[in-house]
Coordinates of C-alpha atoms in Angstrom, one line a residue:
M259 CA 18.3 59.3 71.8
L260 CA 18.8 59.0 75.5
P261 CA 16.0 57.0 77.2
G262 CA 13.8 58.3 80.1
S263 CA 12.0 61.4 81.0
E264 CA 14.3 64.4 81.6
E265 CA 13.0 65.1 85.1
S266 CA 13.9 63.8 88.5
Y267 CA 11.6 61.3 90.1
W268 CA 11.3 63.5 93.2
M269 CA 10.0 66.4 91.2
D270 CA 7.6 64.3 89.1
T271 CA 6.0 62.6 92.1
T272 CA 5.2 65.7 94.2
S273 CA 3.0 68.7 93.7
A274 CA 4.4 72.1 92.6
T275 CA 4.7 74.7 95.3
A276 CA 3.3 78.3 95.0
Y277 CA 4.6 80.3 97.9
P278 CA 4.3 84.1 97.2
V279 CA 6.9 86.5 95.8
L280 CA 8.2 89.0 98.4
T281 CA 6.4 92.3 97.6
D282 CA 6.8 94.2 100.9
D283 CA 9.7 94.9 103.2
V284 CA 9.8 92.5 106.2
D285 CA 11.6 92.4 109.5
V286 CA 12.5 89.1 111.2
D287 CA 15.0 87.5 113.5
V288 CA 16.7 85.4 110.8
V289 CA 16.6 85.4 107.0
V290 CA 17.6 82.2 105.3
I291 CA 18.7 82.5 101.7
G292 CA 18.2 79.3 99.8
G293 CA 15.3 76.8 99.8
G294 CA 17.1 73.5 99.5
I295 CA 17.5 70.9 102.3
A296 CA 19.9 73.0 104.3
G297 CA 17.8 76.2 104.1
I298 CA 14.5 74.5 104.8
C299 CA 15.9 72.5 107.7
T300 CA 17.6 75.6 109.2
A301 CA 14.4 77.7 108.9
W302 CA 12.3 74.9 110.5
E303 CA 14.7 74.4 113.4
L304 CA 14.8 78.1 114.0
T305 CA 11.1 78.4 114.0
E306 CA 11.0 75.5 116.5
A307 CA 13.3 77.5 118.7
G308 CA 11.0 80.5 118.7
Q309 CA 12.7 82.7 116.1
T310 CA 10.9 84.6 113.5
V311 CA 12.2 83.5 110.1
A312 CA 11.9 84.4 106.5
L313 CA 13.2 82.0 103.8
V314 CA 13.8 83.3 100.3
E315 CA 14.3 81.2 97.3
A316 CA 15.3 82.4 93.8
D317 CA 13.0 79.8 92.1
R318 CA 10.9 77.1 93.9
I319 CA 11.8 75.4 97.2
A320 CA 13.3 71.9 97.1
A321 CA 13.5 72.1 93.4
G322 CA 17.2 72.8 92.6
V323 CA 20.0 70.7 93.8
T324 CA 17.8 69.1 96.5
G325 CA 15.2 68.2 93.9
N326 CA 17.8 66.4 91.8
T327 CA 19.5 64.4 94.5
T328 CA 19.9 60.6 95.0
A329 CA 18.6 61.0 98.5
K330 CA 20.7 58.5 100.5
L331 CA 20.6 59.2 104.2
S332 CA 24.0 57.8 105.2
A333 CA 26.8 58.5 107.6
L334 CA 29.1 56.3 105.4
H335 CA 30.5 58.8 102.9
T336 CA 32.6 56.6 100.6
L337 CA 36.1 56.6 102.3
I338 CA 35.8 59.7 104.4
Y339 CA 36.8 58.3 107.8
Q340 CA 40.3 57.4 106.7
R341 CA 40.7 60.8 105.2
I342 CA 39.5 62.7 108.3
R343 CA 41.5 60.6 110.6
K344 CA 44.6 61.3 108.5
S345 CA 44.0 65.0 107.8
F346 CA 42.5 65.9 111.2
D347 CA 42.6 63.2 114.0
T348 CA 40.6 60.4 115.5
D349 CA 38.4 62.7 117.6
A350 CA 37.4 64.6 114.4
A351 CA 36.3 61.4 112.8
R352 CA 34.2 60.5 115.8
L353 CA 32.6 64.0 115.7
Y354 CA 31.9 63.6 112.0
A355 CA 30.2 60.2 112.5
A356 CA 28.2 61.4 115.5
S357 CA 26.9 64.5 113.7
Q358 CA 25.9 62.6 110.6
Q359 CA 24.2 59.7 112.4
Q360 CA 22.2 62.0 114.6
A361 CA 21.0 63.8 111.5
I362 CA 19.6 60.5 110.2
E363 CA 17.8 59.9 113.5
R364 CA 16.5 63.5 113.4
V365 CA 14.7 62.7 110.1
F366 CA 13.0 59.7 111.6
D367 CA 11.9 61.7 114.6
V368 CA 10.6 64.7 112.6
A369 CA 8.9 62.5 110.0
A370 CA 7.0 60.6 112.8
R371 CA 6.1 63.9 114.5
L372 CA 4.7 65.4 111.3
N373 CA 3.2 62.1 110.2
T374 CA 4.6 62.6 106.7
D375 CA 4.7 59.8 104.1
C376 CA 8.2 60.3 102.7
D377 CA 9.1 56.6 101.8
L378 CA 11.5 56.6 104.8
E379 CA 13.2 53.2 105.1
R380 CA 15.9 51.8 107.3
V381 CA 18.6 50.1 105.3
P382 CA 22.3 49.3 105.6
A383 CA 24.9 51.4 103.7
Y384 CA 27.8 49.9 101.7
T385 CA 31.0 51.2 100.2
W386 CA 32.1 48.4 97.9
A387 CA 35.0 47.6 95.6
D388 CA 35.0 45.3 92.5
S389 CA 38.8 45.1 92.3
P390 CA 40.8 43.1 94.8
D391 CA 43.5 45.8 94.5
Q392 CA 41.1 48.1 96.4
L393 CA 40.6 45.8 99.4
D394 CA 43.2 47.4 101.6
R395 CA 41.4 50.7 101.3
I396 CA 38.0 49.1 102.0
R397 CA 39.3 47.2 105.1
A398 CA 40.9 50.4 106.4
E399 CA 37.7 52.3 106.0
A400 CA 35.7 49.7 107.8
D401 CA 38.2 49.9 110.7
A402 CA 38.2 53.8 110.6
A403 CA 34.4 53.9 110.5
A404 CA 34.0 51.5 113.4
E405 CA 36.6 53.4 115.4
A406 CA 34.6 56.6 114.7
G407 CA 31.6 55.0 116.4
L408 CA 29.5 53.6 113.5
A409 CA 28.2 50.1 113.4
A410 CA 30.6 49.2 110.6
S411 CA 32.1 45.9 109.5
F412 CA 34.0 44.5 106.5
V413 CA 31.9 42.1 104.4
T414 CA 32.3 40.2 101.1
E415 CA 28.6 39.5 100.5
T416 CA 26.0 42.2 99.7
G417 CA 22.5 42.4 98.2
L418 CA 23.9 43.5 94.8
P419 CA 23.2 41.1 91.9
F420 CA 26.9 40.7 91.1
P421 CA 29.9 39.7 93.2
V422 CA 32.1 42.3 94.9
A423 CA 35.7 41.9 96.2
G424 CA 34.7 43.5 99.5
A425 CA 32.6 46.2 101.2
V426 CA 32.2 48.3 104.3
R427 CA 28.8 47.7 105.7
V428 CA 27.2 50.2 108.2
E429 CA 23.9 49.5 109.9
N430 CA 21.0 51.8 110.6
Q431 CA 21.2 54.0 107.6
A432 CA 18.3 55.2 105.5
Q433 CA 16.7 56.3 102.2
F434 CA 13.7 58.5 101.7
H435 CA 11.8 60.9 99.3
P436 CA 13.6 64.1 100.1
R437 CA 11.1 66.5 98.5
S438 CA 8.1 64.9 100.3
Y439 CA 9.9 65.3 103.6
L440 CA 10.9 68.9 102.9
L441 CA 7.5 70.0 101.7
A442 CA 6.1 68.7 105.0
L443 CA 8.7 70.8 106.9
A444 CA 7.8 73.9 104.8
A445 CA 4.1 73.5 105.5
D446 CA 4.7 73.1 109.2
L447 CA 7.1 76.1 109.2
T448 CA 4.5 78.4 107.7
W449 CA 1.8 77.0 110.0
N450 CA 3.9 78.1 112.9
G451 CA 4.5 81.6 111.6
G452 CA 7.5 81.2 109.4
L453 CA 7.6 83.0 106.0
I454 CA 8.6 81.5 102.7
F455 CA 9.0 83.6 99.5
E456 CA 9.6 81.9 96.2
R457 CA 10.8 83.5 92.9
T458 CA 12.6 86.0 95.2
R459 CA 16.3 86.2 94.4
A460 CA 18.6 87.8 97.0
T461 CA 21.0 90.2 95.2
G462 CA 22.5 92.2 98.0
L463 CA 23.7 91.7 101.6
H464 CA 24.7 94.3 104.2
D465 CA 26.4 92.7 107.2
G466 CA 25.6 94.8 110.2
D467 CA 23.5 95.0 113.3
P468 CA 20.9 94.5 112.0
C469 CA 21.7 93.0 108.6
T470 CA 19.7 93.8 105.4
V471 CA 19.1 91.6 102.4
T472 CA 17.9 93.2 99.2
T473 CA 16.1 91.3 96.5
E474 CA 15.8 91.4 92.7
G475 CA 12.4 93.0 93.2
G476 CA 13.9 95.9 95.2
R477 CA 12.4 94.8 98.5
T478 CA 14.4 94.6 101.8
I479 CA 14.5 92.0 104.6
T480 CA 15.9 93.3 107.9
A481 CA 17.2 90.6 110.2
R482 CA 19.5 90.1 113.2
R483 CA 21.1 87.0 111.5
V484 CA 21.5 85.8 107.9
V485 CA 22.0 82.3 106.7
I486 CA 23.4 81.7 103.2
A487 CA 22.3 78.2 102.2
T488 CA 22.4 78.6 98.4
H489 CA 24.5 75.5 97.7
Y490 CA 27.4 77.7 96.4
P491 CA 27.5 80.9 98.4
V492 CA 26.0 83.8 96.3
F493 CA 27.7 86.3 98.6
D494 CA 31.4 85.4 98.9
R495 CA 33.2 87.9 101.1
A496 CA 35.1 84.9 102.6
L497 CA 36.6 84.0 99.2
T498 CA 35.0 80.6 99.5
F499 CA 35.3 80.0 95.8
A500 CA 39.0 79.4 96.2
R501 CA 38.2 76.5 98.5
L502 CA 35.2 74.9 96.8
E503 CA 35.3 72.5 93.8
P504 CA 32.0 72.1 91.9
R505 CA 31.2 68.6 90.6
R506 CA 28.3 67.4 88.5
E507 CA 27.0 63.8 88.4
L508 CA 24.4 62.0 86.2
V509 CA 21.4 60.1 87.6
I510 CA 19.2 57.5 86.0
A511 CA 16.1 55.8 87.5
A512 CA 15.0 52.5 86.2
T513 CA 12.2 50.0 87.1
I514 CA 13.2 46.6 88.4
P515 CA 11.1 43.8 89.9
A516 CA 10.6 44.2 93.6
E517 CA 12.2 40.9 94.3
K518 CA 15.4 42.2 92.7
D519 CA 15.8 45.1 95.3
P520 CA 19.4 45.0 96.5
G521 CA 18.2 46.1 100.0
G522 CA 20.6 48.9 100.8
V523 CA 22.3 52.1 99.7
Y524 CA 25.6 51.4 97.8
L525 CA 28.5 53.4 96.5
T526 CA 31.9 52.5 94.9
P527 CA 34.6 55.0 94.0
E528 CA 35.5 52.8 91.1
H529 CA 34.1 53.2 87.5
N530 CA 34.1 57.0 87.9
T531 CA 31.8 56.5 90.9
R532 CA 28.7 54.4 91.0
S533 CA 25.9 54.9 93.5
V534 CA 22.9 52.6 93.9
R535 CA 19.7 52.7 95.9
T536 CA 16.0 52.0 95.3
A537 CA 12.7 53.6 96.1
P538 CA 9.1 52.3 96.3
Y539 CA 7.4 52.4 92.9
R540 CA 4.4 50.7 91.3
E541 CA 3.0 47.4 92.6
G542 CA 5.5 44.7 92.1
Q543 CA 8.3 47.1 91.2
R544 CA 11.0 49.2 92.8
L545 CA 12.8 52.2 91.2
L546 CA 16.5 51.6 90.9
I547 CA 18.4 54.9 91.2
V548 CA 21.9 54.9 89.9
T549 CA 24.3 57.8 90.0
G550 CA 27.8 58.3 88.6
E551 CA 30.1 59.7 85.9
H552 CA 31.1 62.8 87.8
F553 CA 32.7 65.7 85.9
S554 CA 33.3 69.4 86.3
P555 CA 30.5 71.7 85.0
G556 CA 31.3 73.5 81.8
T557 CA 33.6 70.8 80.4
G558 CA 31.3 70.1 77.5
D559 CA 28.7 67.6 76.3
A560 CA 27.8 64.9 78.8
T561 CA 26.1 62.5 76.3
E562 CA 28.9 60.0 76.3
Q563 CA 28.8 59.9 80.1
W564 CA 25.1 59.3 80.0
W565 CA 25.5 56.3 77.8
R566 CA 28.3 54.9 80.0
L567 CA 26.0 55.1 83.1
I568 CA 23.1 53.5 81.2
D569 CA 25.2 50.7 79.8
W570 CA 26.8 50.0 83.2
T571 CA 23.3 49.8 84.8
G572 CA 22.0 47.4 82.0
E573 CA 25.0 45.1 82.4
R574 CA 24.8 44.9 86.2
F575 CA 20.9 45.0 86.5
P576 CA 19.6 43.2 83.4
H577 CA 15.9 43.8 84.3
A578 CA 16.3 47.6 84.6
E579 CA 14.3 49.8 82.3
V580 CA 15.2 53.5 82.4
V581 CA 12.2 55.8 83.0
Y582 CA 13.9 59.0 84.4
R583 CA 17.2 60.7 84.0
W584 CA 18.5 63.9 85.6
A585 CA 21.8 65.4 86.9
A586 CA 23.0 66.5 90.3
Q587 CA 25.6 69.0 91.4
D588 CA 27.5 69.6 94.5
N589 CA 30.7 71.3 95.8
T590 CA 33.6 69.7 97.8
T591 CA 35.8 71.7 100.1
T592 CA 39.6 71.6 99.9
D593 CA 39.8 69.5 103.1
H594 CA 36.6 67.4 102.3
V595 CA 34.7 68.6 105.4
P596 CA 31.7 70.9 104.8
F597 CA 31.7 74.6 105.8
I598 CA 28.9 75.2 108.3
G599 CA 28.9 78.0 110.7
R600 CA 30.0 81.7 110.8
F601 CA 30.9 82.8 107.3
H602 CA 34.2 84.5 108.0
P603 CA 36.2 85.9 111.0
A604 CA 34.9 89.4 110.6
T605 CA 31.2 88.5 111.1
S606 CA 29.1 87.5 114.0
H607 CA 25.8 87.8 112.1
V608 CA 26.2 85.9 108.8
F609 CA 26.3 82.1 108.6
V610 CA 26.9 79.7 105.7
A611 CA 26.3 76.0 104.8
T612 CA 28.1 74.7 101.8
G613 CA 30.6 72.1 100.5
F614 CA 28.6 69.0 101.2
G615 CA 30.7 66.8 98.9
G616 CA 27.8 64.9 97.4
W617 CA 26.3 64.0 100.9
G618 CA 23.7 66.7 101.1
M619 CA 20.9 64.8 102.8
S620 CA 22.4 63.9 106.1
T621 CA 24.7 67.0 106.0
G622 CA 21.8 69.3 105.1
V623 CA 19.7 68.1 108.1
M624 CA 22.7 68.4 110.4
A625 CA 23.4 71.9 109.1
G626 CA 19.9 73.0 110.1
Q627 CA 20.5 71.8 113.6
L628 CA 24.0 73.2 113.9
L629 CA 23.1 76.6 112.5
A630 CA 20.0 76.9 114.6
A631 CA 22.0 76.0 117.7
L632 CA 24.7 78.6 116.9
I633 CA 22.1 81.3 116.3
T634 CA 20.3 80.6 119.5
G635 CA 23.4 80.6 121.6
D636 CA 24.5 76.9 121.7
E637 CA 27.6 75.2 120.3
P638 CA 27.4 71.5 119.6
A639 CA 30.5 69.4 120.1
W640 CA 31.2 69.3 116.3
T641 CA 31.0 73.1 115.8
G642 CA 34.8 73.5 115.4
L643 CA 35.0 70.6 112.9
Y644 CA 32.7 72.3 110.4
D645 CA 33.7 75.9 111.2
P646 CA 34.2 77.7 107.8
R647 CA 36.9 79.9 109.4
R648 CA 39.3 77.0 109.8
L649 CA 42.3 76.9 107.5
N650 CA 45.1 74.4 107.5
P651 CA 47.6 75.4 104.8
V652 CA 49.4 72.0 105.1
R653 CA 46.4 69.9 104.3
E654 CA 44.7 72.3 101.9
A655 CA 47.5 73.9 100.0
G656 CA 47.7 71.4 97.2
S657 CA 43.9 71.4 96.6
I658 CA 43.8 75.3 96.7
L659 CA 46.7 75.6 94.3
K660 CA 45.1 73.0 91.9
L661 CA 41.7 74.8 92.0
G662 CA 43.4 78.2 91.5
A663 CA 45.4 76.9 88.5
R664 CA 42.4 75.4 86.9
T665 CA 40.3 78.6 87.3
V666 CA 43.2 80.8 85.9
G667 CA 43.5 78.4 83.0
H668 CA 39.8 78.8 82.1
F669 CA 39.8 82.5 82.8
V670 CA 42.7 83.2 80.5
G671 CA 42.7 80.2 78.1
D672 CA 39.0 80.1 77.2
R673 CA 39.2 83.7 76.0
A674 CA 41.8 82.7 73.4
Q675 CA 40.6 79.3 72.3
S676 CA 38.5 78.9 69.2
S677 CA 35.3 76.8 69.0
H678 CA 34.0 74.5 66.3
A679 CA 32.0 77.4 64.9
D680 CA 33.5 80.5 63.3
S681 CA 30.3 82.4 63.2
P682 CA 26.7 82.1 64.4
A683 CA 25.7 80.7 61.0
D684 CA 28.0 77.7 61.6
V685 CA 26.0 76.7 64.8
Q686 CA 23.8 73.8 63.8
P687 CA 20.3 73.2 65.0
G688 CA 20.2 71.6 68.5
T689 CA 23.7 72.7 69.3
G690 CA 25.5 75.7 70.9
A691 CA 28.9 77.3 70.6
V692 CA 30.9 80.3 71.8
V693 CA 31.7 82.4 68.8
R694 CA 33.2 85.9 68.2
V695 CA 30.8 88.5 67.1
R696 CA 32.0 92.1 66.7
G697 CA 35.1 91.2 68.6
E698 CA 33.2 89.8 71.6
Q699 CA 32.6 86.2 72.7
W700 CA 28.9 85.3 72.5
A701 CA 27.2 82.1 73.5
V702 CA 25.0 81.1 70.6
Y703 CA 22.4 78.3 70.7
R704 CA 20.3 77.3 67.7
D705 CA 17.1 75.5 68.5
E706 CA 15.6 72.6 66.5
T707 CA 13.6 75.1 64.4
G708 CA 16.7 76.9 63.3
A709 CA 16.2 80.0 65.4
A710 CA 19.4 81.3 67.0
H711 CA 19.6 82.6 70.6
A712 CA 22.6 84.6 71.7
V713 CA 23.8 85.8 75.1
A714 CA 27.1 87.2 76.4
A715 CA 29.5 84.3 77.1
R716 CA 31.1 85.8 80.2
C717 CA 29.7 84.3 83.4
T718 CA 28.2 87.1 85.6
H719 CA 29.9 85.7 88.7
L720 CA 33.6 86.3 88.0
G721 CA 33.8 86.5 84.2
C722 CA 34.9 83.1 83.1
I723 CA 33.7 81.9 79.7
V724 CA 30.8 79.5 79.7
N725 CA 30.6 76.3 77.7
F726 CA 27.6 74.4 76.2
N727 CA 26.3 71.2 77.7
Q728 CA 24.3 69.7 74.8
A729 CA 22.9 66.8 76.9
E730 CA 21.2 69.2 79.2
T731 CA 20.9 72.2 76.8
T732 CA 22.6 74.6 79.2
W733 CA 25.5 77.0 79.4
E734 CA 27.8 76.2 82.3
C735 CA 30.7 78.0 83.9
P736 CA 33.8 75.8 84.2
C737 CA 35.3 77.9 87.0
H738 CA 32.7 77.8 89.8
G739 CA 29.8 75.8 88.4
S740 CA 27.1 78.5 87.6
R741 CA 24.6 77.3 85.1
F742 CA 22.4 79.2 82.7
G743 CA 19.5 78.5 80.3
V744 CA 19.9 79.2 76.6
D745 CA 18.1 82.5 77.2
G746 CA 20.7 83.4 79.8
A747 CA 18.5 82.9 82.9
V748 CA 20.4 81.7 86.0
L749 CA 19.7 78.0 86.7
Q750 CA 22.3 77.6 89.4
G751 CA 24.6 79.9 91.3
P752 CA 26.9 81.3 92.5
A753 CA 25.9 83.8 89.7
T754 CA 22.9 85.9 90.6
R755 CA 22.5 87.8 87.3
P756 CA 21.6 86.4 84.0
L757 CA 23.8 86.3 80.9
Q758 CA 23.1 89.5 78.9
P759 CA 21.0 88.8 75.8
Q760 CA 22.6 89.8 72.5
Q761 CA 21.1 90.8 69.2
L762 CA 22.6 88.7 66.4
P763 CA 23.2 90.3 63.0
A764 CA 20.7 89.4 60.3
E765 CA 21.6 86.1 58.7
P766 CA 21.7 85.9 54.9
A767 CA 18.8 84.1 53.3
D768 CA 19.4 80.5 52.3
P769 CA 19.3 80.3 48.5
A770 CA 18.1 76.7 48.6
K771 CA 14.8 77.8 50.3
P772 CA 12.0 79.3 48.2
T773 CA 10.9 82.9 48.8
D774 CA 7.5 84.5 48.6
R775 CA 6.9 86.7 45.6

């Protein structure tokens, strides 16, 4: 059995929210769809600018992707500066660095202003390599990051309890408790007249002047501007799905003695990615948070990856005792720069923030500032860099073709392939499988009591066939990353509609079991 509580530390150490469901039609300047870090920061910044704002969240705010993050506030995003300098130019790398660093400073400014205790700490950030074969890439990134304006240097010593071949070190980065920070913003937002509606799923969008957003409950929000900040856009008239790749990563949190704190935020692209940071915990202890083992949603059971991450942590941090485990998900754009700005060329009213590439904390804060500025008539220097309407066929063609081929492969191939179960009766307790029933593919899960639960296996986004993730007891779409509970409920978009429940045929009685007479 996997160790640790199946809940993120951020969720476990903050109070649940209870904002109301939308029950009446409302009229505001801006409606923000999505209550993660990008949505909350955007709504807060707009309220600060004097706009009337309504934020709608399908579940609870700061509880989805943001509630399951690693929460590193860093402008050092693995090896991004070499990539941007090569794919764009040196000026683009400088703009990226400036926008990300100012977002970190914004968190310090706002946290001080709101007097919120969110465990905010200044620490250096590192991208390290174990293998000497990777040193040329590490040195090149140190040079590129310094040229972009960060306080970056190449080092061979870090605070990690094991030797490294080399690392990029960047000063004045941070780590914090993201949910504590965002709940403080939400409280301040509503105090200043902003509206937050939870358990209010947006299901329709009319792009006009004004715009209207309809919700699952049949209510309407009328607004001059709309921001889609749902992690993966739930309304995709710009065909963003062809330029976004979903990725899932596992996270464990383990106690270590306070004196063993490595004193920074760390990441290596080796070992299928390993990310390390700490957080304040109990007296004499820190919480070591380790992320890694990235994989595509819907590719099957993640149990083996969990054990690889746990074993790596135990080997590198011998005093670590796992107390939490959870998983994070994000999307990467085909040119590795997020999409933040006007959604597509035909709109001047709808904006989007997506494709954060695993760096949602600094990018989410920056997105709030950028979108608020665009909506109120300003254009920061980095507007063009993040503009979703950009398209460079030369640098994106390979990634777009690869994503398209993978999606087509799942869309066509998954309909033909067989699973390990020929019928619902073959699905064992605690497992799930896609089986054919009456000529249709159904997703069947059998719980530990033996009761079977069946839903339609076609994702309600674009119709790909879902797959079962046994480690998290979820159905996941391998095409665009939608996730569903075993009852079909939407856990993560872009899908907005649940998988349709199905009524299984009566199962024959087990002759080994006694019957009542």
